[in-house]
Each structure stands twice: as C-alpha cells, then as structure tokens.
Coordinates of C-alpha atoms in Angstrom, one line a residue:
Chain A
M1 CA -36.7 -4.1 -12.1
N2 CA -34.8 -0.9 -12.4
A3 CA -34.0 -0.9 -16.1
P4 CA -36.1 1.7 -17.9
E5 CA -38.6 0.6 -20.6
A6 CA -36.4 1.8 -23.5
K7 CA -33.0 0.5 -22.5
P8 CA -30.1 2.5 -23.9
D9 CA -27.7 0.8 -26.2
L10 CA -25.0 -0.9 -24.2
D11 CA -22.2 0.5 -26.3
S12 CA -23.3 4.0 -25.4
L13 CA -23.1 3.4 -21.7
P14 CA -19.9 4.5 -19.9
I15 CA -17.9 1.7 -18.4
K16 CA -16.3 2.0 -15.0
A17 CA -14.4 -1.2 -14.9
E18 CA -13.9 -4.3 -17.0
A19 CA -12.7 -7.8 -16.4
K20 CA -10.7 -9.1 -19.4
Q21 CA -9.8 -12.8 -19.9
L22 CA -9.6 -13.1 -16.1
N23 CA -8.3 -16.4 -14.7
F24 CA -7.8 -17.0 -11.0
Y25 CA -6.0 -19.8 -9.2
Y26 CA -6.1 -20.9 -5.6
G27 CA -2.7 -22.7 -5.7
A28 CA -3.2 -25.3 -8.5
K29 CA -7.0 -25.1 -8.5
Q30 CA -8.5 -22.8 -11.1
A31 CA -11.4 -20.9 -9.6
L32 CA -12.2 -18.4 -12.4
K33 CA -12.1 -19.2 -16.1
Q34 CA -11.7 -16.6 -18.8
I35 CA -14.1 -14.1 -17.4
D36 CA -15.0 -11.0 -19.5
L37 CA -17.4 -8.6 -17.8
P38 CA -18.1 -4.9 -18.1
I39 CA -19.2 -2.9 -15.0
Y40 CA -21.2 0.0 -16.1
D41 CA -20.7 3.4 -14.5
N42 CA -23.3 4.4 -11.8
K43 CA -25.2 1.1 -12.2
V44 CA -25.7 -1.8 -9.9
T45 CA -24.3 -5.1 -11.3
A46 CA -25.3 -8.3 -9.5
L47 CA -23.4 -11.5 -9.5
I48 CA -25.5 -14.6 -9.0
G49 CA -24.9 -18.3 -9.1
P50 CA -24.9 -21.4 -6.9
S51 CA -22.5 -21.7 -3.9
G52 CA -19.0 -22.3 -5.0
C53 CA -19.4 -20.8 -8.5
G54 CA -16.7 -18.2 -7.9
K55 CA -18.8 -15.1 -7.5
S56 CA -17.1 -14.0 -4.2
T57 CA -13.7 -15.0 -5.6
F58 CA -14.3 -12.8 -8.6
L59 CA -15.5 -9.9 -6.4
R60 CA -12.4 -10.2 -4.2
C61 CA -10.1 -9.9 -7.3
F62 CA -11.2 -6.3 -7.7
N63 CA -9.6 -5.0 -4.5
R64 CA -6.8 -7.6 -4.5
M65 CA -7.9 -9.3 -1.3
H66 CA -6.4 -12.5 -2.6
D67 CA -3.0 -10.9 -2.3
L68 CA -3.3 -11.3 1.5
Y69 CA -2.9 -15.1 1.3
P70 CA -0.1 -17.0 -0.2
G71 CA -0.5 -19.3 -3.2
N72 CA -3.1 -17.2 -5.1
R73 CA -2.5 -16.1 -8.7
Y74 CA -4.3 -13.9 -11.2
E75 CA -4.1 -14.0 -15.0
G76 CA -5.7 -11.5 -17.3
E77 CA -6.8 -8.0 -16.4
I78 CA -9.3 -5.9 -14.5
R79 CA -9.2 -2.5 -16.0
L80 CA -10.4 0.6 -14.1
Y81 CA -11.6 3.6 -16.0
P82 CA -11.2 6.5 -16.8
D83 CA -7.5 6.2 -16.2
D84 CA -7.4 2.7 -17.8
V85 CA -5.2 1.0 -15.2
N86 CA -5.0 -2.8 -14.8
L87 CA -5.8 -3.3 -11.1
L88 CA -4.2 -6.8 -11.2
A89 CA -0.8 -5.6 -12.6
S90 CA 2.0 -6.6 -10.4
A91 CA 3.4 -3.1 -10.7
V92 CA 0.2 -1.8 -9.0
D93 CA 0.3 -1.8 -5.3
P94 CA -2.7 -3.7 -3.8
I95 CA -2.9 -1.1 -1.1
E96 CA -3.4 1.6 -3.7
V97 CA -6.1 -0.5 -5.3
R98 CA -7.9 -0.8 -1.9
M99 CA -7.6 2.9 -1.4
R100 CA -9.6 3.5 -4.5
L101 CA -12.2 0.7 -4.1
S102 CA -14.2 -0.1 -1.0
M103 CA -15.8 -3.4 0.2
V104 CA -18.6 -4.4 2.4
F105 CA -18.4 -8.0 3.7
Q106 CA -20.8 -10.8 4.3
K107 CA -21.0 -10.5 8.1
P108 CA -21.0 -7.0 9.6
N109 CA -17.4 -6.5 10.8
P110 CA -17.2 -3.2 12.6
F111 CA -14.0 -2.6 14.6
P112 CA -14.4 -2.8 18.4
K113 CA -14.1 1.0 18.5
S114 CA -16.6 3.8 18.6
I115 CA -19.1 4.4 15.8
F116 CA -17.2 7.6 14.9
E117 CA -13.8 5.9 14.8
N118 CA -15.2 3.1 12.6
V119 CA -16.2 5.6 9.9
A120 CA -13.2 7.8 10.4
Y121 CA -10.7 4.9 10.1
G122 CA -10.4 4.9 6.3
L123 CA -10.0 8.7 6.3
R124 CA -7.3 8.5 8.9
V125 CA -5.4 5.9 6.9
R126 CA -5.7 8.4 4.0
G127 CA -3.9 11.0 6.1
L128 CA -6.9 13.1 7.2
K129 CA -6.2 14.6 10.6
N130 CA -8.3 17.8 10.8
R131 CA -11.0 17.2 13.4
T132 CA -13.7 19.3 11.8
E133 CA -13.1 17.8 8.4
L134 CA -13.2 14.3 9.9
E135 CA -16.5 15.1 11.7
D136 CA -18.1 16.5 8.5
R137 CA -17.1 13.6 6.4
V138 CA -18.1 11.0 9.0
E139 CA -21.5 12.7 9.3
Q140 CA -21.9 12.8 5.5
A141 CA -21.0 9.1 5.2
L142 CA -23.4 8.2 7.9
R143 CA -26.1 10.2 6.2
D144 CA -25.4 8.5 2.9
A145 CA -25.7 5.1 4.6
A146 CA -29.1 6.2 6.1
L147 CA -27.7 5.7 9.7
F148 CA -27.0 9.2 10.9
G149 CA -30.4 9.8 12.4
E150 CA -30.2 6.7 14.5
V151 CA -26.7 7.3 15.9
Q152 CA -26.2 11.1 15.9
D153 CA -26.5 11.3 19.7
R154 CA -24.1 8.4 20.4
L155 CA -21.2 8.6 17.9
Q156 CA -18.8 7.8 20.7
D157 CA -20.6 4.6 21.7
L158 CA -19.1 1.2 20.8
A159 CA -20.2 0.0 17.3
S160 CA -20.9 -3.4 18.8
N161 CA -23.9 -2.0 20.7
L162 CA -25.7 -1.4 17.4
S163 CA -28.1 -4.0 15.9
G164 CA -26.9 -6.3 13.1
G165 CA -28.6 -4.2 10.4
Q166 CA -27.2 -1.0 11.9
Q167 CA -23.7 -2.5 12.0
Q168 CA -23.9 -3.4 8.4
R169 CA -25.0 0.1 7.5
L170 CA -22.1 1.4 9.6
C171 CA -19.8 -0.8 7.5
I172 CA -21.4 0.7 4.4
A173 CA -20.8 4.2 5.8
R174 CA -17.2 3.2 6.6
A175 CA -16.8 2.0 3.0
L176 CA -18.4 5.2 1.6
A177 CA -16.4 7.7 3.6
S178 CA -13.3 7.4 1.5
E179 CA -15.3 8.2 -1.8
P180 CA -14.6 4.8 -3.5
E181 CA -14.7 4.7 -7.3
L182 CA -16.3 1.2 -7.1
L183 CA -18.2 -0.3 -4.2
L184 CA -18.0 -4.0 -3.7
F185 CA -20.7 -5.9 -1.7
D186 CA -20.1 -9.5 -0.8
E187 CA -23.5 -10.9 0.1
P188 CA -24.2 -8.0 2.4
T189 CA -27.5 -9.2 3.8
S190 CA -26.8 -12.9 4.3
A191 CA -26.5 -12.5 8.1
L192 CA -29.5 -10.1 8.5
D193 CA -33.2 -10.5 9.2
P194 CA -35.7 -9.5 6.4
I195 CA -36.4 -6.0 7.8
A196 CA -32.7 -5.1 8.0
T197 CA -32.2 -6.7 4.6
G198 CA -34.9 -4.5 3.2
S199 CA -33.3 -1.3 4.5
I200 CA -29.9 -2.4 3.1
E201 CA -31.5 -3.1 -0.3
E202 CA -33.1 0.3 -0.4
L203 CA -29.8 1.9 0.5
I204 CA -28.0 0.1 -2.3
H205 CA -30.6 1.2 -4.8
A206 CA -30.2 4.8 -3.7
L207 CA -26.5 4.7 -3.7
R208 CA -26.0 4.0 -7.3
D209 CA -26.4 7.6 -8.2
K210 CA -23.2 8.3 -6.3
V211 CA -21.1 5.2 -6.9
T212 CA -20.8 2.2 -9.2
I213 CA -21.8 -1.0 -7.4
L214 CA -20.9 -4.6 -7.8
I215 CA -22.8 -6.9 -5.5
V216 CA -22.6 -10.7 -5.0
T217 CA -25.8 -12.3 -3.8
H218 CA -27.2 -15.8 -3.6
N219 CA -30.7 -14.3 -3.2
M220 CA -32.1 -14.0 -6.7
Q221 CA -35.0 -11.8 -5.6
Q222 CA -32.5 -9.5 -4.2
A223 CA -30.6 -9.4 -7.5
A224 CA -33.8 -8.7 -9.3
R225 CA -34.8 -5.9 -6.8
V226 CA -31.5 -4.0 -6.6
S227 CA -29.6 -4.4 -9.8
D228 CA -29.5 -2.9 -13.3
F229 CA -27.4 -5.7 -14.7
T230 CA -27.0 -9.3 -13.7
A231 CA -24.2 -11.8 -14.4
Y232 CA -24.9 -15.5 -13.9
M233 CA -21.8 -17.5 -13.0
Y234 CA -21.4 -21.3 -12.8
L235 CA -18.3 -23.3 -11.9
G236 CA -16.0 -20.4 -12.3
E237 CA -17.3 -19.3 -15.7
L238 CA -19.5 -16.4 -16.7
I239 CA -22.6 -18.0 -18.3
E240 CA -24.7 -15.0 -19.0
F241 CA -24.7 -11.2 -18.6
G242 CA -27.2 -8.6 -19.5
W243 CA -29.9 -6.2 -18.2
T244 CA -31.4 -7.7 -15.1
D245 CA -34.9 -8.0 -16.6
D246 CA -33.5 -9.7 -19.7
V247 CA -31.5 -12.2 -17.6
F248 CA -34.5 -12.9 -15.4
F249 CA -37.3 -12.9 -18.0
R250 CA -35.6 -13.6 -21.3
P251 CA -32.5 -15.6 -20.5
K252 CA -30.5 -16.7 -23.6
Q253 CA -29.0 -19.7 -22.0
K254 CA -30.9 -22.8 -20.9
Q255 CA -28.6 -23.1 -17.8
T256 CA -29.5 -19.6 -16.6
E257 CA -33.2 -20.2 -17.1
D258 CA -32.9 -23.5 -15.0
Y259 CA -31.2 -21.7 -12.2
I260 CA -33.5 -18.7 -12.2
T261 CA -36.6 -20.8 -12.3
G262 CA -35.3 -22.9 -9.4
R263 CA -34.9 -26.1 -11.3
F264 CA -31.3 -26.2 -10.3
G265 CA -29.0 -24.7 -7.7
Chain B
M1 CA -36.1 -60.0 10.5
P2 CA -35.5 -60.0 14.3
K3 CA -38.3 -58.6 16.5
Q4 CA -37.5 -55.0 17.3
R5 CA -37.7 -53.7 20.9
S6 CA -40.2 -50.9 21.3
T7 CA -38.6 -47.6 22.1
R8 CA -42.0 -46.2 23.2
D9 CA -42.3 -48.3 26.4
L10 CA -42.8 -45.5 29.0
S11 CA -41.9 -47.6 32.1
L12 CA -38.6 -48.6 30.4
I13 CA -37.9 -45.0 29.5
R14 CA -38.5 -43.9 33.1
R15 CA -36.2 -46.6 34.4
L16 CA -33.5 -45.6 32.0
I17 CA -33.8 -41.9 33.0
R18 CA -33.5 -42.9 36.7
S19 CA -30.4 -44.9 36.1
G20 CA -28.9 -42.2 34.0
K21 CA -29.5 -39.7 36.8
R22 CA -27.9 -42.1 39.4
N23 CA -24.7 -42.1 37.4
E24 CA -24.8 -38.3 37.2
T25 CA -25.1 -38.0 41.0
L26 CA -22.2 -40.4 41.4
F27 CA -20.1 -38.3 39.1
I28 CA -21.0 -35.1 40.9
A29 CA -19.9 -36.7 44.2
T30 CA -16.6 -37.9 42.9
G31 CA -15.9 -34.6 41.2
L32 CA -16.7 -32.7 44.4
A33 CA -14.4 -35.0 46.4
A34 CA -11.5 -34.5 44.0
L35 CA -12.0 -30.7 44.1
A36 CA -12.2 -30.7 48.0
L37 CA -9.0 -32.7 48.2
A38 CA -7.1 -30.2 46.1
V39 CA -8.6 -27.1 47.8
L40 CA -8.3 -28.5 51.4
T41 CA -4.7 -29.5 50.9
F42 CA -3.9 -25.9 49.8
L43 CA -6.0 -24.5 52.6
A44 CA -4.2 -26.6 55.3
L45 CA -0.8 -25.5 54.1
F46 CA -1.9 -21.9 53.9
I47 CA -3.5 -21.9 57.4
D48 CA -0.4 -23.6 58.8
M49 CA 1.7 -20.9 57.2
L50 CA -0.6 -18.2 58.5
I51 CA -0.5 -19.5 62.1
D52 CA 3.3 -19.7 62.1
G53 CA 4.1 -16.6 60.2
S54 CA 1.4 -14.0 60.9
P55 CA 2.8 -12.9 64.3
R56 CA 6.0 -11.9 62.5
L57 CA 4.3 -9.7 60.0
T58 CA 5.1 -6.3 61.5
A59 CA 6.3 -3.2 59.8
E60 CA 9.9 -3.9 61.0
F61 CA 9.7 -7.2 59.2
F62 CA 9.5 -5.3 55.9
S63 CA 12.0 -2.6 56.8
N64 CA 14.8 -4.8 58.4
Y65 CA 17.6 -6.5 56.8
A66 CA 18.4 -10.2 57.5
S67 CA 19.9 -10.7 60.8
R68 CA 21.5 -13.4 63.0
K69 CA 18.8 -12.7 65.6
A70 CA 15.5 -14.1 64.3
E71 CA 13.3 -11.5 66.0
K72 CA 15.3 -8.6 64.3
A73 CA 15.5 -10.2 60.9
G74 CA 13.4 -8.8 58.1
I75 CA 12.9 -9.1 54.3
L76 CA 13.9 -5.6 53.2
A77 CA 16.7 -6.7 50.9
A78 CA 14.6 -9.7 49.7
W79 CA 11.5 -7.8 48.6
V80 CA 13.5 -4.9 47.1
G81 CA 15.6 -7.5 45.3
T82 CA 12.6 -9.3 44.0
F83 CA 11.0 -6.1 42.9
T84 CA 14.0 -4.8 41.0
V85 CA 14.6 -8.2 39.4
M86 CA 11.0 -8.4 38.2
L87 CA 11.3 -4.9 36.8
V88 CA 14.3 -6.0 34.6
T89 CA 12.5 -9.2 33.7
A90 CA 9.4 -7.4 32.5
A91 CA 11.4 -4.7 30.7
V92 CA 13.2 -7.4 28.7
A93 CA 10.6 -10.1 28.3
V94 CA 7.6 -8.0 27.3
P95 CA 9.0 -6.2 24.3
L96 CA 11.0 -9.2 23.0
G97 CA 8.1 -11.6 23.5
V98 CA 5.4 -9.4 22.1
M99 CA 7.4 -8.4 19.1
S100 CA 8.4 -12.1 18.4
G101 CA 4.8 -13.1 18.7
I102 CA 3.5 -10.4 16.4
Y103 CA 6.2 -11.2 13.8
L104 CA 5.4 -14.9 13.9
E105 CA 1.7 -14.4 13.6
E106 CA 1.4 -11.5 11.2
Y107 CA 4.6 -11.5 9.1
A108 CA 6.4 -14.8 9.1
P109 CA 5.6 -17.0 6.1
K110 CA 4.1 -20.4 7.1
N111 CA 6.8 -22.9 6.1
R112 CA 8.9 -25.7 7.6
F113 CA 11.3 -23.2 9.2
T114 CA 8.7 -21.3 11.1
D115 CA 7.0 -24.6 12.1
L116 CA 10.4 -25.6 13.6
I117 CA 10.6 -22.3 15.5
E118 CA 7.1 -22.8 16.8
I119 CA 7.9 -26.3 18.1
N120 CA 11.0 -24.9 19.7
I121 CA 9.2 -22.1 21.5
N122 CA 6.6 -24.5 22.8
N123 CA 9.4 -26.8 24.0
L124 CA 11.3 -24.0 25.7
A125 CA 8.2 -23.3 27.8
G126 CA 8.7 -26.8 29.3
V127 CA 12.5 -26.6 29.9
P128 CA 13.3 -27.0 33.6
S129 CA 14.2 -23.6 35.1
I130 CA 17.6 -24.9 36.4
V131 CA 18.7 -25.3 32.8
Y132 CA 18.1 -21.5 32.3
G133 CA 20.2 -21.0 35.4
L134 CA 23.1 -22.9 34.0
L135 CA 22.8 -21.0 30.7
A136 CA 22.8 -17.7 32.6
L137 CA 25.8 -18.8 34.7
G138 CA 27.8 -19.6 31.6
M139 CA 26.7 -16.7 29.5
F140 CA 25.8 -13.7 31.7
V141 CA 27.9 -14.3 34.8
H142 CA 31.1 -15.6 33.2
T143 CA 31.3 -14.8 29.5
F144 CA 29.7 -11.3 29.8
G145 CA 31.2 -10.8 33.3
M146 CA 28.0 -9.4 34.7
G147 CA 28.4 -11.2 38.0
A148 CA 25.6 -12.2 40.3
S149 CA 23.7 -9.0 39.8
V150 CA 20.2 -7.7 39.5
A151 CA 20.6 -7.5 35.8
T152 CA 21.8 -11.1 35.5
A153 CA 18.8 -12.4 37.5
G154 CA 16.4 -10.2 35.6
L155 CA 17.7 -11.4 32.2
T156 CA 17.7 -15.1 33.4
L157 CA 14.1 -14.9 34.4
A158 CA 13.2 -13.0 31.3
L159 CA 14.6 -15.9 29.2
L160 CA 12.5 -18.2 31.4
I161 CA 9.2 -16.5 30.8
L162 CA 9.9 -15.4 27.2
P163 CA 8.2 -18.5 25.7
V164 CA 5.2 -17.9 27.9
V165 CA 4.9 -14.3 26.7
I166 CA 5.4 -15.3 23.0
V167 CA 2.7 -18.1 23.3
A168 CA 0.3 -15.8 25.0
T169 CA 0.8 -13.1 22.4
R170 CA 0.3 -15.5 19.5
E171 CA -2.8 -17.0 21.0
S172 CA -4.5 -13.7 21.7
I173 CA -3.6 -12.5 18.2
R174 CA -5.1 -15.7 16.7
A175 CA -8.3 -15.0 18.6
I176 CA -8.9 -11.9 16.5
P177 CA -11.3 -12.9 13.7
G178 CA -9.9 -12.7 10.1
S179 CA -12.9 -10.6 9.1
I180 CA -11.6 -7.7 11.3
R181 CA -8.2 -7.9 9.7
E182 CA -9.8 -8.0 6.2
A183 CA -11.9 -4.9 7.1
A184 CA -8.7 -3.0 7.9
Y185 CA -6.9 -4.2 4.8
A186 CA -9.9 -3.4 2.6
L187 CA -9.9 0.2 3.8
G188 CA -6.3 0.5 2.5
A189 CA -4.4 -0.1 5.7
T190 CA -0.9 -1.5 5.4
R191 CA 0.2 -4.5 7.3
W192 CA 1.9 -2.4 10.0
Q193 CA -1.1 -0.1 10.3
T194 CA -3.4 -3.1 10.7
V195 CA -1.1 -4.4 13.5
Q196 CA -0.7 -1.1 15.1
H197 CA -4.3 0.1 15.0
H198 CA -6.1 -3.3 15.3
V199 CA -4.2 -6.4 16.0
L200 CA -2.1 -5.1 18.9
P201 CA -4.9 -3.1 20.8
Y202 CA -7.4 -6.0 20.4
S203 CA -5.0 -8.6 21.7
M204 CA -3.7 -6.4 24.5
P205 CA -5.9 -8.0 27.2
G206 CA -4.6 -11.5 26.4
I207 CA -1.0 -10.3 26.2
L208 CA -1.1 -8.5 29.5
T209 CA -2.6 -11.5 31.2
G210 CA 0.1 -13.7 29.7
V211 CA 2.8 -11.3 30.9
I212 CA 1.5 -11.2 34.4
I213 CA 1.1 -14.9 34.6
G214 CA 4.7 -15.3 33.4
L215 CA 5.9 -12.8 36.0
S216 CA 4.0 -14.5 38.7
R217 CA 5.8 -17.7 37.7
A218 CA 9.2 -15.9 37.7
I219 CA 8.7 -14.3 41.1
G220 CA 8.8 -17.7 42.8
E221 CA 11.6 -19.2 40.8
T222 CA 14.5 -20.2 43.1
A223 CA 16.7 -22.7 41.2
P224 CA 18.0 -20.4 38.5
I225 CA 18.9 -17.5 40.8
V226 CA 20.6 -19.9 43.3
I227 CA 22.7 -21.1 40.4
I228 CA 23.8 -17.7 39.2
G229 CA 24.8 -16.9 42.8
A230 CA 22.3 -14.8 44.6
V231 CA 23.6 -13.7 48.0
T232 CA 21.8 -15.2 51.0
F233 CA 22.8 -12.6 53.5
I234 CA 22.8 -9.0 52.4
A235 CA 22.6 -5.8 54.4
F236 CA 22.3 -3.1 51.8
L237 CA 20.1 -2.1 49.0
P238 CA 20.9 -1.6 45.3
G239 CA 21.8 2.0 44.6
S240 CA 18.9 4.4 44.0
P241 CA 17.9 4.9 40.4
V242 CA 17.4 8.6 41.0
Q243 CA 20.2 10.9 42.1
S244 CA 20.3 14.5 43.3
A245 CA 23.3 15.3 41.0
P246 CA 23.3 15.2 37.2
P247 CA 22.6 13.1 35.2
F248 CA 20.0 12.3 37.9
I249 CA 19.4 8.8 36.9
S250 CA 21.7 5.9 37.6
F251 CA 21.8 2.4 36.5
D252 CA 24.2 1.2 39.2
W253 CA 21.4 -0.8 40.8
L254 CA 21.5 -3.1 37.8
S255 CA 25.0 -4.4 38.7
A256 CA 24.4 -4.6 42.4
P257 CA 24.4 -8.0 44.1
F258 CA 21.0 -9.0 45.3
T259 CA 18.9 -11.5 47.2
A260 CA 15.2 -12.4 46.5
M261 CA 12.2 -13.6 48.4
P262 CA 12.6 -17.3 47.5
I263 CA 16.3 -17.3 48.5
Q264 CA 15.5 -15.6 51.8
I265 CA 12.8 -18.2 52.5
F266 CA 15.1 -21.1 51.6
N267 CA 17.8 -19.7 53.8
W268 CA 15.6 -19.3 56.8
T269 CA 14.0 -22.7 56.4
S270 CA 17.4 -24.4 56.4
R271 CA 18.2 -23.1 59.9
P272 CA 17.5 -25.2 62.9
D273 CA 16.1 -22.4 65.1
A274 CA 12.3 -22.4 65.2
A275 CA 12.2 -18.6 65.3
F276 CA 13.7 -18.6 61.8
Q277 CA 11.1 -21.1 60.7
A278 CA 8.5 -18.6 61.7
N279 CA 10.3 -15.9 59.7
A280 CA 10.3 -18.3 56.7
S281 CA 6.5 -18.8 57.0
A282 CA 6.0 -15.0 57.2
A283 CA 8.1 -14.4 54.1
A284 CA 6.3 -17.2 52.3
L285 CA 3.0 -15.5 53.2
V286 CA 4.3 -12.3 51.6
L287 CA 5.4 -14.1 48.5
V288 CA 2.0 -15.8 48.2
A289 CA 0.3 -12.5 48.6
M290 CA 2.5 -11.0 45.9
T291 CA 1.5 -13.8 43.5
V292 CA -2.2 -13.5 44.4
V293 CA -2.1 -9.8 43.8
M294 CA -0.5 -10.2 40.4
N295 CA -3.0 -12.9 39.3
G296 CA -5.8 -10.8 40.6
L297 CA -4.5 -7.9 38.6
A298 CA -4.4 -10.1 35.5
I299 CA -8.0 -11.1 36.0
W300 CA -9.1 -7.6 36.6
L301 CA -7.2 -6.2 33.5
R302 CA -8.6 -8.9 31.3
Y303 CA -12.2 -8.2 32.5
R304 CA -11.7 -4.4 32.2
L305 CA -10.1 -4.4 28.7
R306 CA -12.3 -7.1 27.2
R307 CA -15.4 -5.3 28.1
N308 CA -15.0 -3.1 25.0
I309 CA -13.9 -5.8 22.6
K310 CA -16.8 -7.8 21.1
W311 CA -16.8 -9.3 17.7

C-alpha cells in the first residue's frame, strides 16, 4: 500500500484529469455507463474489475483509440487539467490528444525496427530532427524505463531480439519519450512472467513522481502493490473509488468486497 | 445399461495403432506417387526441351535477329521486346496496384460498395487473358491510336496483373498485426504517417513477391499480345532511351513495334522445318530460365526482407 498513514483530504489534491458523466457505445451496445472518476496528479490510479467490465474500454477513451474504428460513440466528458479541455470534444483532434497522452498496451508491441528507432519514433512524429537531441532524449527515456543499462551497447539492434519484459520496458520508454501528461497502461504485464512483471511494477511505482498514471489490471495484488487509488468497475459502471487501502480493506460496497475477497469474478 | 467395452485392453490398443499406421503408410505412398507424377512430367518436358534446344544456345542466338535461315536466326528482338514490355508493365502495375491496395485496406470504409469492388478485383484476377487482349485492341490500339507498340503491350499486361498486385498488397497489409498500427496511432501518428512509416515498409516483402509473381505470369502471356498485333518478324530494336544530343532521354521506344519471347516461340513452332523447332526449344529454355530467375528473386527477397520483421 502506497498511501501514507495520514491520507490528505481528497479535495486538497490536484486533479490531472476527470471523467464526467461518461457514456460509451460500441454501435448500439452501451459499454460504459455514467462514469465519474477523478485522476489525481502524480498518483497511480488502478482500474480493476472482472473481464468485460469495461475497464479497457474506459482507458481507451482517454486517448481516443475508439475513434480508429467505425460505429463507436462517446457521450459526456473527459477533462484534462490544467488547461481544462474536454478530450472527447469533436472539435478536439484525436491526434492532438494522442500527442499529449501516451499508452502502453497489453502485449509488448515494439515496431520491427531498431531499439533506438522505437523510442525515437514518437519524437520524430513530433518533428524532432536534431540527431544529438534525439540521442539525448532516447537515452533519458530508456533510463526512465530502467532499460538503458541493458541495451546501451546495442541501440541499433532489432527490438524483437529483446526478451518480453525488455520489450515491454522499451514500449514504456517509447511512451515516456514524448513527455506525456498522462500515461495509460492497459494490463501491461498480462503477457509477462512473474520476474518481468515485478520489474514493470517497480518501474510504474517509480514513475509516478514524473507522470500521472492510469493502469488497468485484472491482477488485484498488482493493483494493491502499485496504485495509490483504485476504482472497481462492473458491467460498465463505476462501483467504488477511493484510496487503494480503503478499497481493499474497508470497501464500502458489498460488491467490491465480494470481488476483492474472491467470492466473485 | 449396455455393457461398455473396455478402453484399457492393451492388445486391442496395439492392434488399433498398427492399423492406423498401415493407413498412414498407404497415404504416404499415394502422396509420393502423385508428387512424382507431377514432377516427372515437368522433368520429361524440360529435358526434352534441353536436348533439342541446348545446342542452339550460343552467343549469336542472343544477338541475332530472326532469320529465314534457322541456323542464323536469334532472339535479339524477342528478348529486348520482352524486357521493354515488362519494364512498362512493372512501371504501370506497381504504383497503381500498390496504391489501390493501400487505399482499400487503410482508408476505404467497409461498406457494400467496397465489398463490390473487392469481389470485382478477385474476379478480374480470373478473367482469361485474351479478354484483356480484346479490351486493349479496342481501347489502346484503336481508340487511343497507340498501335501495336511496346507501350500498348506493357499497358495490356499491366491491366492483366493489376488484380494480382492489388490482392498481394492487401494480403500483406492484412498480415500486419493491429497492435502495431495501434502503437503508431497511440504515439500521435496520422493515418498517412502510419502507412508511410509502418504499413508500407512492413508489407514490402509480400508486395514485392506479389509483383514479381505477377510479372512472371505476364512474361509468358501470348494471347493478349497476339491480339493487339505483335509483329512476328522484326529486324530492328526499339530506339535507345538514352541519346547523345539533348534532351538525352527519348521515349520513342515506347511507340516502336515489338515482338516478344512467346510470340517468337509460337512463330518458330509453327514452321515445318525441324531446325526451327530446335530454335523454338532453345527460346523456350530462355523463357523458362527468365521465369525461374524471377521466382528465385521473389523467394530471396522475401527471405531477405522478412528476416528483420518479427512481431
């Protein structure tokens, strides 16, 4: 549990982003119902819940990934602070949203390019051309992702030669390189062995000083280990949200308690 | 309740395994026989061609024009014709086919109209080549007045292989996992950046293979170029594309009349003289060699380029 003994008043914490009355539809099927959720600045917020509860769908609303496929529709808002912009507004270009937020996916998905080019890609898309600056920022991102020491002698090697855990840390470095305002993790360790999972969890924990993190996980121990806040979702609804240790040890809802104690889900 | 047969009877299990293995041996023998039939037929044809044709494969055979004397006749006009026609075919079919394939896969909405286009393209790949010849005769030769030229033949064969290129492009694009595309989009790439930096490079091995296989089909096509009026006897080459005087490049070769390898082979085969039959065999050997080289190139390229692409 990462929450300090004396937890600060929630109202005094700065908020980085906030879902307001969010509904989401895959065609006619409603996948998210009236979700209200604050994402606190420089904290890790975990989304837990049984398969199909909409936690990944919710996460993918933040960087407008649903815009890539036809028939999807949002209602409501996700506000990003401090500039207080609604990320879901039709006037906001989804590409601009994806330039500001980064995402790490379930399965490591490095490009079939060199380690260097993988991390540099987001920077190149953002118009960075200067070789020295690219090199510096790639190195910094790899250091932040705790991968630099393992790959510094072979930055030009193919990313596919790395192990699964290294590939996922490379994807984290790729996501960090563009200095995201919010970092989204979609079950980042579900394809990894326990040792690789451990190193990713440590990394997530360390990263929250630099960036606000929202992580989807179906591993409750993981949520307990890495997050400050936890949100429990079920059938597209947000059931409970609070400090992680409150949700795990003093759940207010019977449903949450059943899920957490393993009686259901 | 009926009495159940024991499934733990070892002697029965052994008998079943033996009979299963007998069937397997039978299948292997049948399969091998079928394969041998196919390979041996081709081998017999090829060896026959080799025996008849190989004595004619001299340097002069490649550098002489067709002649009324069999021993002086060569395939210069034919191979130069085939080469230039293939150049036009590739130059037209590759950009058109690849761009169509990319558009259909990455940009076009999925609706009834695009389904219709997809069905049409797949059907076009099965249209007999002589139909393309008729189309070209009406359109390029008569309506556009391009005559029986290198350009006409190149365009005709380009139409013929266009569906092959489009289908190959689409299939190799579809082989790219969605997670790679999402990775690019999530980093803020636009659709075109995703295509340009990821989709196109990663599908290149498949596209190139498709293009070369299309070209190796086009190289042996006879019917459509007979229809548009390829010359069977020709004693000059298309003009050189490079000139000593400004503007240094010339496109006159495009409008030159031409002959091609299959035409030359057909022409020699139809003559009664055995010496010309030998010429035909030799020319056919050259054509087969061209196809083998192209297919080999396709395999090598695919191997070479795919080495770096792992998901």
